[in-house]
Every structure is written in C-alpha cells, then in structure tokens.
XYZ file of C-alpha atoms in Angstrom:
499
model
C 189.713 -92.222 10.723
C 186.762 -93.968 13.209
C 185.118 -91.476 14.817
C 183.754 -93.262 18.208
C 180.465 -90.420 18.180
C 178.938 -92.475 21.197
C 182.612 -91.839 23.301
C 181.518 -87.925 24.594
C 183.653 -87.910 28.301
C 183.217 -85.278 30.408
C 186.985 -84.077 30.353
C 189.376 -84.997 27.977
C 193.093 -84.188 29.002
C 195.800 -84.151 27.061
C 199.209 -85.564 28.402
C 199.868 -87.967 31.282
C 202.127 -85.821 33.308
C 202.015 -84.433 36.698
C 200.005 -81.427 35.629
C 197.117 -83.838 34.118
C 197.450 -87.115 36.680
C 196.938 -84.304 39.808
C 194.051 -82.428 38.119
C 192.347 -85.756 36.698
C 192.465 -86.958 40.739
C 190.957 -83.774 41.772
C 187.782 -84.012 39.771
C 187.459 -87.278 41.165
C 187.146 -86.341 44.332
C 184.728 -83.693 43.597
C 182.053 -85.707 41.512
C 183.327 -89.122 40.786
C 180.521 -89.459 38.234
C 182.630 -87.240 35.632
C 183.618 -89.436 32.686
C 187.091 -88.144 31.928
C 189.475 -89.667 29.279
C 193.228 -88.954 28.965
C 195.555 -89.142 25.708
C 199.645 -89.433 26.328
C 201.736 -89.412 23.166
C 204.189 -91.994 25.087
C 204.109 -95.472 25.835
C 203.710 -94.565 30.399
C 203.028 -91.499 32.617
C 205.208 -89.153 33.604
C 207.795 -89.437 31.579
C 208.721 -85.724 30.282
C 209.203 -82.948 32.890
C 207.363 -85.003 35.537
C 210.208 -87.638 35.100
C 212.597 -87.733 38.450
C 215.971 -87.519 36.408
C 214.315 -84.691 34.188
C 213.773 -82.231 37.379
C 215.624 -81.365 40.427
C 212.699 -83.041 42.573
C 212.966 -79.790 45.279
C 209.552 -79.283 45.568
C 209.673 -75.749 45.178
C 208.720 -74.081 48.656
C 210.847 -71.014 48.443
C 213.111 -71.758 51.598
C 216.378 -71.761 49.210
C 215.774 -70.472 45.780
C 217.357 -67.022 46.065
C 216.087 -65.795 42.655
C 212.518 -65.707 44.645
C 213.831 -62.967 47.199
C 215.124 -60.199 45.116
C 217.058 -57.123 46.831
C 215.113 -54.043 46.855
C 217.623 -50.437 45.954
C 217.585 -49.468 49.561
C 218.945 -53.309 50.940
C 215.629 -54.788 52.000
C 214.839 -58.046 50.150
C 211.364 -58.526 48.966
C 210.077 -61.706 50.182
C 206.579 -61.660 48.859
C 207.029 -64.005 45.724
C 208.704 -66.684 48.283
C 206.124 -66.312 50.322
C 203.401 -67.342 47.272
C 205.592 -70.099 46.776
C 205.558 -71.230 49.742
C 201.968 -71.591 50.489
C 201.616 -73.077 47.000
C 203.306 -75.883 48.096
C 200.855 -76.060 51.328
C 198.155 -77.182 48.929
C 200.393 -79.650 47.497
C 200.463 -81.348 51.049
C 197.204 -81.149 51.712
C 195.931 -82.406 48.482
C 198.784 -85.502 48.781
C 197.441 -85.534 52.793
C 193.873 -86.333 51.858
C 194.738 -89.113 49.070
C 197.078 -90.759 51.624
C 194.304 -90.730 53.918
C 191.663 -91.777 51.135
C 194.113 -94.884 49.952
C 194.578 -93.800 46.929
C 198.425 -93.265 47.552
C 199.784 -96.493 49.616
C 203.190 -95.133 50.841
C 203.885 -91.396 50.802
C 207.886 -92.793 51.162
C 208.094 -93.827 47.372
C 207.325 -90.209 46.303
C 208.455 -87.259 49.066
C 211.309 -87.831 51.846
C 212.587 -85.070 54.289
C 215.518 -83.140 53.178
C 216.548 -80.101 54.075
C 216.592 -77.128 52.083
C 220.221 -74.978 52.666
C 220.882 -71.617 50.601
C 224.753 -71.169 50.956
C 227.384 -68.419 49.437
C 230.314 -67.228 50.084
C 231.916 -63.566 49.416
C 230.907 -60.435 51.815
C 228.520 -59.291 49.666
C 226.787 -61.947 49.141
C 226.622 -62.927 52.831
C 225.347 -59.651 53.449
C 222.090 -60.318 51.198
C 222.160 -64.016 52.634
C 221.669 -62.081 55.907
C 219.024 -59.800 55.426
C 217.047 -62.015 53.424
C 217.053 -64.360 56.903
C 216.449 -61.514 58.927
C 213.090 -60.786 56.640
C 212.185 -64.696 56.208
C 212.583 -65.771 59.967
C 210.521 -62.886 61.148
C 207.129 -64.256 58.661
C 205.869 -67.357 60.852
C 206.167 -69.154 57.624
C 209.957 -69.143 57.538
C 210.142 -68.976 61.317
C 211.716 -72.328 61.336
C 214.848 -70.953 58.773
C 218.269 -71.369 60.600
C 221.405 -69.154 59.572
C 224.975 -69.398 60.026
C 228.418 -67.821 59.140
C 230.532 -70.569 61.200
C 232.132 -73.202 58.797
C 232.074 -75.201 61.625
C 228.255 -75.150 61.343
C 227.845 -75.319 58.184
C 229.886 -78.577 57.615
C 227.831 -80.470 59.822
C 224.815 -79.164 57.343
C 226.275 -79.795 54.365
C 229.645 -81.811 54.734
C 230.821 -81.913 50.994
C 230.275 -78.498 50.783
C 232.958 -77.299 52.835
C 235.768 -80.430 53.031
C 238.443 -78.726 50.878
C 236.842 -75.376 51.030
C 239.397 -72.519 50.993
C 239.317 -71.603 54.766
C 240.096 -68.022 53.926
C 236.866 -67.873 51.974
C 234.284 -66.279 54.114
C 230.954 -68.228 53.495
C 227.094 -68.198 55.145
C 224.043 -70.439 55.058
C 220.441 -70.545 55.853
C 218.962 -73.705 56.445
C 215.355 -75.156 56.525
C 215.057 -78.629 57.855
C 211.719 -79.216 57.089
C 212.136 -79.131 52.911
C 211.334 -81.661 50.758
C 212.635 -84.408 47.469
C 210.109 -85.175 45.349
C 209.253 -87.336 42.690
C 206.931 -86.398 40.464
C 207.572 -89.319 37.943
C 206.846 -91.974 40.936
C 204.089 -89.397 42.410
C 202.174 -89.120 38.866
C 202.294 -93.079 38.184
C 200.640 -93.493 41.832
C 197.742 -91.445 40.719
C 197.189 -92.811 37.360
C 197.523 -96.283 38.712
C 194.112 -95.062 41.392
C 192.302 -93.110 38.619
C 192.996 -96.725 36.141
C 190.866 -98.541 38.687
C 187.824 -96.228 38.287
C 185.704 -97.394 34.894
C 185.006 -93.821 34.272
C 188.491 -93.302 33.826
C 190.133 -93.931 30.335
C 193.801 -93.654 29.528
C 195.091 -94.027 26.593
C 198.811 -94.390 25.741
C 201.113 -93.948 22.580
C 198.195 -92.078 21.430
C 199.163 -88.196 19.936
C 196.375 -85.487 19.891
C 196.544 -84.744 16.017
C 193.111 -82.587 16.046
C 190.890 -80.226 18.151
C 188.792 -78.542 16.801
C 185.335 -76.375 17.806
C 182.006 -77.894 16.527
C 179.019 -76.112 16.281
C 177.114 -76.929 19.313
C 179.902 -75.847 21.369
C 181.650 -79.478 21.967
C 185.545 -80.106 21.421
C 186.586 -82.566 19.030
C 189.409 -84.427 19.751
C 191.466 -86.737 17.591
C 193.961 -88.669 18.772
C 196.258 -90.960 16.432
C 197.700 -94.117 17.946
C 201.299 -93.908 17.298
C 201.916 -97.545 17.104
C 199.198 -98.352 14.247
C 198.179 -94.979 13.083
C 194.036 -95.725 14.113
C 192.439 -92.062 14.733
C 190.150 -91.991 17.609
C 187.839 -88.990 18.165
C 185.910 -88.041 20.749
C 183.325 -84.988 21.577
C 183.910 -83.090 25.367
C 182.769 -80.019 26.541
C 186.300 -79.277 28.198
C 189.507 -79.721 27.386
C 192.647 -79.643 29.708
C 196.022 -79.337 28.164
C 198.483 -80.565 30.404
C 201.490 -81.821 27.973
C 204.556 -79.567 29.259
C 206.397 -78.148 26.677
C 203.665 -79.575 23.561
C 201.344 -77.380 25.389
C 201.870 -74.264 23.141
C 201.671 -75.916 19.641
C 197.744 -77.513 21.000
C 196.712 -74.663 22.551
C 197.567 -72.993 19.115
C 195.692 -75.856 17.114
C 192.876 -75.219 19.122
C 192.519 -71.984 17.554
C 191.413 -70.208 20.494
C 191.589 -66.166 19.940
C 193.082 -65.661 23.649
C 196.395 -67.778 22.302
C 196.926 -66.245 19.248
C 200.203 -63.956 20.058
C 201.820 -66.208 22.618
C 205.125 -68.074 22.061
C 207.859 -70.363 23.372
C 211.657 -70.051 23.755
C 212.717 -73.368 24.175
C 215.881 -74.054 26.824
C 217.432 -77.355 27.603
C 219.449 -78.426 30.443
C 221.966 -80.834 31.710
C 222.785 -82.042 35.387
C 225.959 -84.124 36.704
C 225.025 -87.402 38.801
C 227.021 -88.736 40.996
C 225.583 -92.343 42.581
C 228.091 -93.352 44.346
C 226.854 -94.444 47.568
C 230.245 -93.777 49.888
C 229.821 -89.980 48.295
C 225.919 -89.706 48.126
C 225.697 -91.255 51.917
C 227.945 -87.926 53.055
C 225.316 -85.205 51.874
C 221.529 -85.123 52.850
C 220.374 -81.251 51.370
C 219.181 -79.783 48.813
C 222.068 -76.840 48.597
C 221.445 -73.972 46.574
C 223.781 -70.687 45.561
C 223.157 -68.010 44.007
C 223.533 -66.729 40.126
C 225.899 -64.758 38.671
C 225.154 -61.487 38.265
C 223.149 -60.796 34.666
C 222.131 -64.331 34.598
C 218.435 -65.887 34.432
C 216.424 -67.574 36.799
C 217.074 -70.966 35.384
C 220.692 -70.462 36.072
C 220.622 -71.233 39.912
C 223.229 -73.725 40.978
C 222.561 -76.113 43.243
C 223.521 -79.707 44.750
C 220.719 -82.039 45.288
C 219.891 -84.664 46.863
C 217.268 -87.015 45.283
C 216.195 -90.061 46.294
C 214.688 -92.260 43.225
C 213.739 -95.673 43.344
C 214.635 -95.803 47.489
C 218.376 -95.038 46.294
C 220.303 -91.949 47.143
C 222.062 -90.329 44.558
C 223.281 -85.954 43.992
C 222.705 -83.780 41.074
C 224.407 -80.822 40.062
C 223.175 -78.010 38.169
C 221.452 -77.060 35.920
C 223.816 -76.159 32.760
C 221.348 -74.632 30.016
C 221.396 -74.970 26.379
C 219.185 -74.184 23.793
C 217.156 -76.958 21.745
C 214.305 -76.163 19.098
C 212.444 -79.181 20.695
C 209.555 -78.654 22.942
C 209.771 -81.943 24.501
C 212.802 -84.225 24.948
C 210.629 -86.481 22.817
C 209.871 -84.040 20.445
C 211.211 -83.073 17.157
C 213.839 -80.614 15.927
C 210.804 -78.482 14.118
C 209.115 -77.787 17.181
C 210.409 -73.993 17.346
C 209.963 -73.571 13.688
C 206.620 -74.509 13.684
C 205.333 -73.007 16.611
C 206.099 -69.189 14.925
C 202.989 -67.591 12.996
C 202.498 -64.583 11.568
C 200.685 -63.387 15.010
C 203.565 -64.043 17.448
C 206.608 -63.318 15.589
C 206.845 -59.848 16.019
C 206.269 -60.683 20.421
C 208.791 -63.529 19.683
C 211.139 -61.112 17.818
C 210.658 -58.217 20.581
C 210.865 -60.498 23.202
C 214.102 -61.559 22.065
C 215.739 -58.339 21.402
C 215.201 -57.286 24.833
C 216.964 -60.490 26.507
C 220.262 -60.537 24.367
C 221.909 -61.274 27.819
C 220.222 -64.339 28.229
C 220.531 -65.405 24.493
C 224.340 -64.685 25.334
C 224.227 -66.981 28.440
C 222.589 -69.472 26.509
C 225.474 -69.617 23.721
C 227.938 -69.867 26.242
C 226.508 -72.472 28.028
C 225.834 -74.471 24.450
C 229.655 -74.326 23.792
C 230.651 -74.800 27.927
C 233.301 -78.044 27.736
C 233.251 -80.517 30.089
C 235.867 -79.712 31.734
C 234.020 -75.877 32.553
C 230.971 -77.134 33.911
C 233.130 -79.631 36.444
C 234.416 -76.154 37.319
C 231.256 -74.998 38.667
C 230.909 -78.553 40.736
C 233.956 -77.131 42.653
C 232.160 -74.304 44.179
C 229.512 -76.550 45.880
C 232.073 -79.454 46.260
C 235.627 -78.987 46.241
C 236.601 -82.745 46.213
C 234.752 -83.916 43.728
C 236.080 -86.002 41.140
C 235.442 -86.163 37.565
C 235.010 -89.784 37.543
C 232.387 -90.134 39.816
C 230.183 -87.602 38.147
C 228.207 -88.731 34.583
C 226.175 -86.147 32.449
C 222.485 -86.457 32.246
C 220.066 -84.718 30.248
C 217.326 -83.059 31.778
C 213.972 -82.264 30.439
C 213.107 -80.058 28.047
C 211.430 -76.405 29.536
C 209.808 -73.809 26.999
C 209.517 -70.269 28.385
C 206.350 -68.340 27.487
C 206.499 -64.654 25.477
C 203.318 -63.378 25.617
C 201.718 -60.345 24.821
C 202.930 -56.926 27.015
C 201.830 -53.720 25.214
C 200.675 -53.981 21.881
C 202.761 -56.662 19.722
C 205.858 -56.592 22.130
C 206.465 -59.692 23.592
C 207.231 -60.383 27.087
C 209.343 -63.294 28.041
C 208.221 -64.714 31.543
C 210.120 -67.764 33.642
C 206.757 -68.898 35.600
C 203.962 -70.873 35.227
C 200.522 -69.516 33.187
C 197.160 -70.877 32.543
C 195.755 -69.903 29.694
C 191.725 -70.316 28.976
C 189.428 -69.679 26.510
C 186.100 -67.018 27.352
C 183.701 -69.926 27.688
C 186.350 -71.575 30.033
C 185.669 -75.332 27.760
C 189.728 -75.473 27.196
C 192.249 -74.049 29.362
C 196.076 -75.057 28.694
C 199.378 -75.044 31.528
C 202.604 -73.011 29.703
C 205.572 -72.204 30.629
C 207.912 -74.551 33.177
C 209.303 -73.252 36.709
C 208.314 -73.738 39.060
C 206.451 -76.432 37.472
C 205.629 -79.399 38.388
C 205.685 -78.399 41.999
C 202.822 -76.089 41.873
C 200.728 -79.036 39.830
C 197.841 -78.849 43.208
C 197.990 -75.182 42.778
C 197.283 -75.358 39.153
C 194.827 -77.819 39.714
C 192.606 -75.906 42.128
C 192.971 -72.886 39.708
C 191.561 -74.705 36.664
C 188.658 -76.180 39.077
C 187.927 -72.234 40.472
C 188.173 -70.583 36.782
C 186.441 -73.159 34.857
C 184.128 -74.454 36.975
C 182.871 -71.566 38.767
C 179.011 -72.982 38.965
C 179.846 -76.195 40.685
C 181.462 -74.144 44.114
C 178.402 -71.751 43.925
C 175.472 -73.747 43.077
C 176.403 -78.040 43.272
C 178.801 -79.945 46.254
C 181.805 -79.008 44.944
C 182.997 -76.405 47.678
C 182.213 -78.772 50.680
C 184.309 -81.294 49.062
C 186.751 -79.026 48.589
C 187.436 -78.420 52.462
C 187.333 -81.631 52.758
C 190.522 -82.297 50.345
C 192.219 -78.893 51.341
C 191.537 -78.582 55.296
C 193.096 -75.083 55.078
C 190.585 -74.126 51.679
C 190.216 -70.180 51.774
C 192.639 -69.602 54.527
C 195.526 -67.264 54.268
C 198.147 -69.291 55.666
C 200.575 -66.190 55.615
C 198.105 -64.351 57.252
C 197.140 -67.036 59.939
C 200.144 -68.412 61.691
C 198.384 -70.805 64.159
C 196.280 -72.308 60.951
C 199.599 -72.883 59.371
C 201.582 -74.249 62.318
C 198.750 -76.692 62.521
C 198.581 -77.820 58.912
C 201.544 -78.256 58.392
C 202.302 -79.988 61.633
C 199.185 -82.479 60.261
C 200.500 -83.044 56.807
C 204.086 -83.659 58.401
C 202.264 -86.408 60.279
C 200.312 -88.415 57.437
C 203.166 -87.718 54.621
C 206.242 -88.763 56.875
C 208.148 -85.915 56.526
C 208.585 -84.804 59.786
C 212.167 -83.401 60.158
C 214.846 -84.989 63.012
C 214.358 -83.143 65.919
C-alpha cells in the first residue's frame, strides 16, 4: 500500500454518478478553492443508476406518477408529496440554468428535451380517482398547467399508440402536462465531470474501488482506494467524505463505522424494461405515459411507456418488471446482500420483511413472469405492439433502505435518505426513487447540513442565490415567483413546450 500523506483534498467523494458529479459542481461554485478528489470503481461516469438505459429518464416532477397522490378514506387525494416533488425538480432547473449560463454545460439538448408527462387509465373507478386528483392538482398554481380528458378522441392525439386498437367499449381518462421532461442523467453526469476535469483542483480517479475508511485520531478520514486494474492502494486524509455510489452506498457507509448507520439495511430489487427502437413506431409516440398499479402492489411497480431520447435518437421503454437480485450494483457481486447483514440490522431486516410479505410475493412473481406475461402488460399501454419489435433490457440495480422505526423493527422505505454522521465529516445518499432526479435537491441538502458555517459566517449563501435564483422561496407558496422561474429556466434549458 503507498500512502500519498501529502494528498489531504478537501472532499473526497466516492462514486462518479449523478449524485457525486452534481454535488462535486456545486462546491465549485461556492468556493472554487476546495481541493476535492473523486474515486469511481468503473472505468467512466455515470454508468450505474445514472446510466440512460438503467432509468426511465422522467425526471421525476410529480405531474404523472400516481403513487405520489394517494386517495384519502373520504375521496380527496392528498397531493402534498407531489407537490415536494415537484419543486424538487425546480432546483434541478435552476441549478442546470446557472451552469448553462456559466458554460459549463454547452448544449442543454444532449441531456433534457420536452416531453410531456400523461397519467392515463381506464375502468370507472379508476377514472374517478384520475378525476379528483386533477381537480386537486389544477387548482395548486403548480399543476395549473395539467390538462384532463375522458374523450378517446383526445386522448389519441396525446398519446396515439395508446389508444389504436384500444377496446372502444373500454372507458378510459388522461391528464396531461406538456411541460414534463426526458432526461439523461448518464449524458448529464459526463457533462459535469468533463467541466470539473478541467479545474486542477479537481481529481478523478477511475477503476479505482474504495477498499478503506477509516477515522484517525485528529478527526481526518482515511481513504483507501485500490486501483482495480493493478491493485496499487492509494490513500488519502479529508475532513469530509461524500458517499454517492448508488446501491454500494450501504456497505461504505457501514465500513465507515459510523454509530448513526449501524441498524440500517438494504433490500435489493432489480428491474427489466422492453425497448422498442424502431423509428416508424418510436416517431408515433412523444410522452412519457404512466398508469397506475395494481392494487397491493409497491411503488416501484408503476407501469409506464416512455419516451427517451439517448444519443439524439428516439426510442420507448416499457415498464418496469421487478425482480430480486442480491447485488447492490449491476456491477456488483452476488454477496452483496449477504454481506451487508450484521448482527445490528438483522433483526430491522428480518421485521422489515415480515411486514411486506405482499411485496416479497410480488417480487417472486415477477422473478418467474415469462416473456410472454410481461408482453401482456405492453398491451394495456399499446395494443398493437408486436413482440418482435420489442427487446429486453436490464435496468439498474435499486436497493431499498430498512431503517430503524421503534426499537429494532425495521422500516422499509421506497425514497431517498441522507444519512450523516454528528460531526457532519461523512454523510452517505441511500435508497433509489426518486433518485437521480432529486440529485440538486440532495446536493443543496448535504451543502445546508454539513456545511452550516459557510451560509452563516463565509460567501457561501450569496453564491447560493446566485446558482438558485428562487433560494429560500416557497415556490408552492408563491405562484408569481414560480410562474417566473420556471418560465426563465424554460428559456435557457430549451424546454419550452409547443404552444
């Protein structure tokens, strides 16, 4: 092992993801003195979660995921986590805004393109909850823009494959946003590593795996990182410590050996989409569609049909079909699972388990789903499709968190968690949706919990206004704040929809 004693950066992340890329950029912009080094296990960036086939790319704003707008007892649908969502994904403009502006993204167009966001379903009670969920949405000014319909007529010219075919007796209903969003994170996270490559305090460091970190006495974090190729150890000292390596993220935080981590654990799930790139298909649907789950399933289960545009070519994905793998990453190893249980989170893993038998259920039935099953669901959302113009890909690899609830009983939870330490040196991203969409979000909650001194005493909280125009705003509180943001970012990003 060399230990490089004179390398001591400022910030040391871990992973070369979307998560790590968008924080790394941040601090840059805040104090571009910080020496900051980053370690990625792989031989490139964003090549996990953050990779465009591994994700559905939707940019998560809450105008179409239905799981976000539960129905209350009495009928009313609660919009409030939607609304969170929503405004997460305000930051993630402005922060992409202000680097567009800065240079240090070239063309917005290889990363985000308009595409509008459609929730459809058919059945009368299911329309009935599509309709008072637009009744709450449209009246918030956020959602004011949300368009609904029960016409087939309508909806057609919205979503064309989704209703050629379609049973005409079927009643069916949509809501429509035309202002969503695609998004790829893979092409997004290699545009910011590529800026932060050309600053020399930078360091990045590839096919490199963090093998040690560990406390010293004077308070530092020592990391080692192995290069995978030749098996040289480098270490370096850092007073903080980002972990930002997806589904990894829960075996370093527990290496660390950080008290606060101690009970939490992963449930690993897996997924699979069908592609279809055929461009005479592909050129007939511009939306992100999304239904709504079956009854008893989780979260994860959503169906939808997606448009993604990769590479500046078209191409749909259906899904997702989930599975269960003991890997953490796609990359990872079988073990991962295995060796992530101790004899502090067990009994929270165990717990945790026994109360979501429905989902382990799901989960087995999806495992054994054939081919010919999953084409099945295609139908619903595309009634002339065609198995041969559809092709199975894998997507990436998402590990849930179980943390602590009361005691030792575990809680299993489908969002996204940042986990610290009490000194705030090391703070670590679990869990996976809505993932990488909220990466700005995440990134201005490390800078506000860890770095708490710099926005009271140094220059940080002036820059920040600067990068987020709308910093300390309540854009569901202030409509005419919103309007105007969003108009701006609209603007500089391209996105504006077709009038």
């Amino acid at each position: 092992m060399t230990s490089l004693s004179s390398l001591c950066p400022d910030i040391v992340l871990i992973g070369a993801g979307i998560m790590s890329s968008t924080l790394a950029a941040l601090l840059r912009e805040l104090d571009p003195s910080l020496s900051m080094v980053m370690f990625e296990t792989l031989a490139d960036c964003g090549q996990e979660s953050s990779y465009a086939w591994n994700n559905a790319g939707t940019g998560h704003a809450g105008n179409c995921e239905l799981n976000y707008t539960p129905q209350r007892a009495d009928g009313s649908v609660d919009i409030s986590k939607a609304l969170a969502v929503n405004t997460e994904f305000d930051l993630s403009r402005q922060l992409w805004a202000h680097w567009v502006r800065a240079g240090r993204i070239a063309d917005p167009a290889a990363f985000v393109q308009p595409c509008p966001h459609i929730s459809l379903v058919w059945g009368a009670e299911n329309m009935a909850f599509l309709k008072a969920r637009y009744e709450a949405m449209v009246a918030h000014h956020c959602f004011a823009d949300m368009e609904y319909t029960d016409d087939p007529a309508v909806i057609a010219h919205w979503a064309p494959l989704a209703m050629a075919g379609r049973d005409t007796t079927q009643p069916v209903a949509a809501t429509r946003i035309k202002e969503g969003t695609d998004v790829n994170f893979g092409s997004l996270t290699h545009a910011l590593t590529a800026s932060l490559k050309t600053d020399r305090n930078v360091s990045i460091h590839y096919n490199h795996r963090v093998t040690g970190l560990t406390r010293t006495e004077d308070g530092r974090w020592r990391v080692t990182a192995t290069d995978t190729e030749n098996g040289h150890a480098t270490t370096v000292l850092t007073r903080f410590v980002f972990i930002g390596a997806g589904g990894n993220a829960l075996p370093l935080l527990q290496k660390s050996g950080i008290p606060e981590a101690t009970q939490y654990a992963g449930f690993p799930v897996s997924g699979l989409w069908l592609r279809c790139t055929a461009p005479t298909i592909t050129r007939q649907h511009h939306a992100k569609v999304y239904g709504k789950a079956p009854v008893g399933s989780p979260p994860m289960s959503v169906p939808h049909l997606d448009t993604r545009v990769i590479d500046g070519k078209s191409c749909l994905l259906f899904g997702p079909y989930a599975g269960f793998s003991t890997k953490f990453l796609k990359s990872g190893s079988w073990t991962d699972y295995f060796r992530s249980i101790t004899t502090k989170n067990i009994i929270p893993a165990l717990t945790a388990g026994k109360d979501n038998l429905d989902l382990l259920d799901y989960l087995v039935k999806q495992v054994i789903q054939t081919k010919e099953a999953r084409f099945r669901a295609l139908l619903d959302f595309y009634p002339n499709a065609r198995p041969e113009d559809w092709s199975k890909v894998v997507a990436g690899q998402r590990v849930q968190i179980i943390r602590p609830d009361s005691g030792l009983h575990g809680k299993l939870r489908f969002g996204t968690e940042l986990v610290k330490n009490a000194d705030r040196s090391l703070v670590a991203v679990l869990g996976a949706s809505p993932g990488a969409s909220i990466a700005a979000s995440v990134a201005l909650q490390v800078v506000q919990g860890c770095f708490p001194e710099r926005l009271v005493e140094g220059d940080w909280l002036p820059r920040l206004r600067q990068v987020f125009p709308a910093y300390g705003v309540d854009l569901t509180q202030d409509a005419a704040a919103c309007a105007t943001l969003r108009r701006d970012t609209a603007q500089v990003l391209g996105i504006a929809s077709e009038t």
